[in-house]
mmCIF file of C-alpha atoms in Angstrom:
data_model
loop_
_atom_site.group_PDB
_atom_site.id
_atom_site.type_symbol
_atom_site.label_atom_id
_atom_site.label_comp_id
_atom_site.label_asym_id
_atom_site.label_seq_id
_atom_site.Cartn_x
_atom_site.Cartn_y
_atom_site.Cartn_z
ATOM 1 C CA MET A 786 96.466 90.901 128.455
ATOM 2 C CA GLU A 787 99.676 92.062 126.855
ATOM 3 C CA LYS A 788 101.399 95.371 127.414
ATOM 4 C CA TYR A 789 103.397 97.401 124.947
ATOM 5 C CA THR A 790 105.049 100.966 125.172
ATOM 6 C CA VAL A 791 106.001 102.239 121.711
ATOM 7 C CA VAL A 792 107.984 105.449 120.903
ATOM 8 C CA VAL A 793 106.295 107.279 117.935
ATOM 9 C CA ASN A 794 109.175 109.205 116.474
ATOM 10 C CA ASN A 795 107.449 111.803 114.321
ATOM 11 C CA MET A 796 104.414 112.613 116.668
ATOM 12 C CA LYS A 797 104.731 116.489 116.928
ATOM 13 C CA ASN A 798 101.475 117.961 118.373
ATOM 14 C CA GLN A 799 98.025 117.120 119.722
ATOM 15 C CA ASP A 800 96.523 116.291 116.499
ATOM 16 C CA ASP A 801 99.338 113.735 115.653
ATOM 17 C CA ALA A 802 98.714 112.398 119.101
ATOM 18 C CA ASN A 803 95.021 111.951 118.496
ATOM 19 C CA LYS A 804 95.595 110.170 114.991
ATOM 20 C CA VAL A 805 97.858 107.676 116.826
ATOM 21 C CA LEU A 806 95.195 107.280 119.396
ATOM 22 C CA GLU A 807 92.587 106.645 116.793
ATOM 23 C CA ALA A 808 94.493 104.198 115.024
ATOM 24 C CA ILE A 809 95.162 102.377 118.088
ATOM 25 C CA GLU A 810 91.452 102.251 119.113
ATOM 26 C CA HIS A 811 90.295 100.635 115.716
ATOM 27 C CA VAL A 812 92.397 97.617 116.366
ATOM 28 C CA TRP A 813 90.219 94.603 117.715
ATOM 29 C CA GLY A 814 91.084 93.354 121.283
ATOM 30 C CA LEU A 815 92.372 96.697 122.625
ATOM 31 C CA GLY A 816 92.127 97.187 126.475
ATOM 32 C CA GLN A 817 93.684 100.300 127.741
ATOM 33 C CA ILE A 818 95.503 102.900 125.862
ATOM 34 C CA GLU A 819 97.400 106.138 126.698
ATOM 35 C CA VAL A 820 99.127 108.373 124.401
ATOM 36 C CA ASN A 821 101.784 110.734 125.834
ATOM 37 C CA LEU A 822 102.801 113.651 123.528
ATOM 38 C CA SER A 823 105.596 114.998 125.571
ATOM 39 C CA LYS A 824 107.310 111.433 125.704
ATOM 40 C CA LYS A 825 106.133 110.600 122.091
ATOM 41 C CA GLU A 826 104.906 107.169 123.340
ATOM 42 C CA ALA A 827 101.874 105.060 123.314
ATOM 43 C CA LYS A 828 101.209 102.630 125.936
ATOM 44 C CA PHE A 829 98.434 100.009 125.511
ATOM 45 C CA THR A 830 97.068 96.758 126.552
ATOM 46 C CA TYR A 831 95.340 94.236 124.449
ATOM 47 C CA ASP A 832 94.035 90.544 124.247
ATOM 48 C CA GLU A 833 96.470 88.449 122.388
ATOM 49 C CA ARG A 834 93.851 86.109 121.371
ATOM 50 C CA MET A 835 92.193 88.885 119.316
ATOM 51 C CA ALA A 836 95.113 90.690 117.835
ATOM 52 C CA SER A 837 98.869 90.818 117.824
ATOM 53 C CA PHE A 838 101.460 93.597 118.196
ATOM 54 C CA LEU A 839 101.954 93.661 114.311
ATOM 55 C CA ASP A 840 98.257 94.727 114.189
ATOM 56 C CA PHE A 841 99.060 97.663 116.304
ATOM 57 C CA GLU A 842 102.174 98.585 114.713
ATOM 58 C CA GLN A 843 100.756 98.446 111.181
ATOM 59 C CA ALA A 844 97.685 100.684 112.379
ATOM 60 C CA ILE A 845 100.134 103.349 113.490
ATOM 61 C CA LYS A 846 102.199 102.964 110.454
ATOM 62 C CA ASP A 847 99.247 103.346 108.107
ATOM 63 C CA THR A 848 98.465 106.692 109.555
ATOM 64 C CA GLY A 849 102.016 107.945 108.502
ATOM 65 C CA PHE A 850 103.900 107.533 111.637
ATOM 66 C CA GLU A 851 107.081 105.773 112.528
ATOM 67 C CA ILE A 852 107.643 103.434 115.568
ATOM 68 C CA LYS A 853 111.122 103.223 117.145
ATOM 69 C CA HIS A 854 111.843 99.716 118.171
#
């Protein structure tokens, strides 16, 4: 399992955090996920045989949020 933490720049409230959570949950191969609104970050694990980091990055971007690298 791969582990990533991403900073979601424009996540401002719980609705935004829920949208990010839902976007990540829809990517195949997800293991665990935690979205922390106060830190503006999402931590997740995934099976690299089923998905890549780019899949998760695109899912977040598709909901209108920006990821800080």
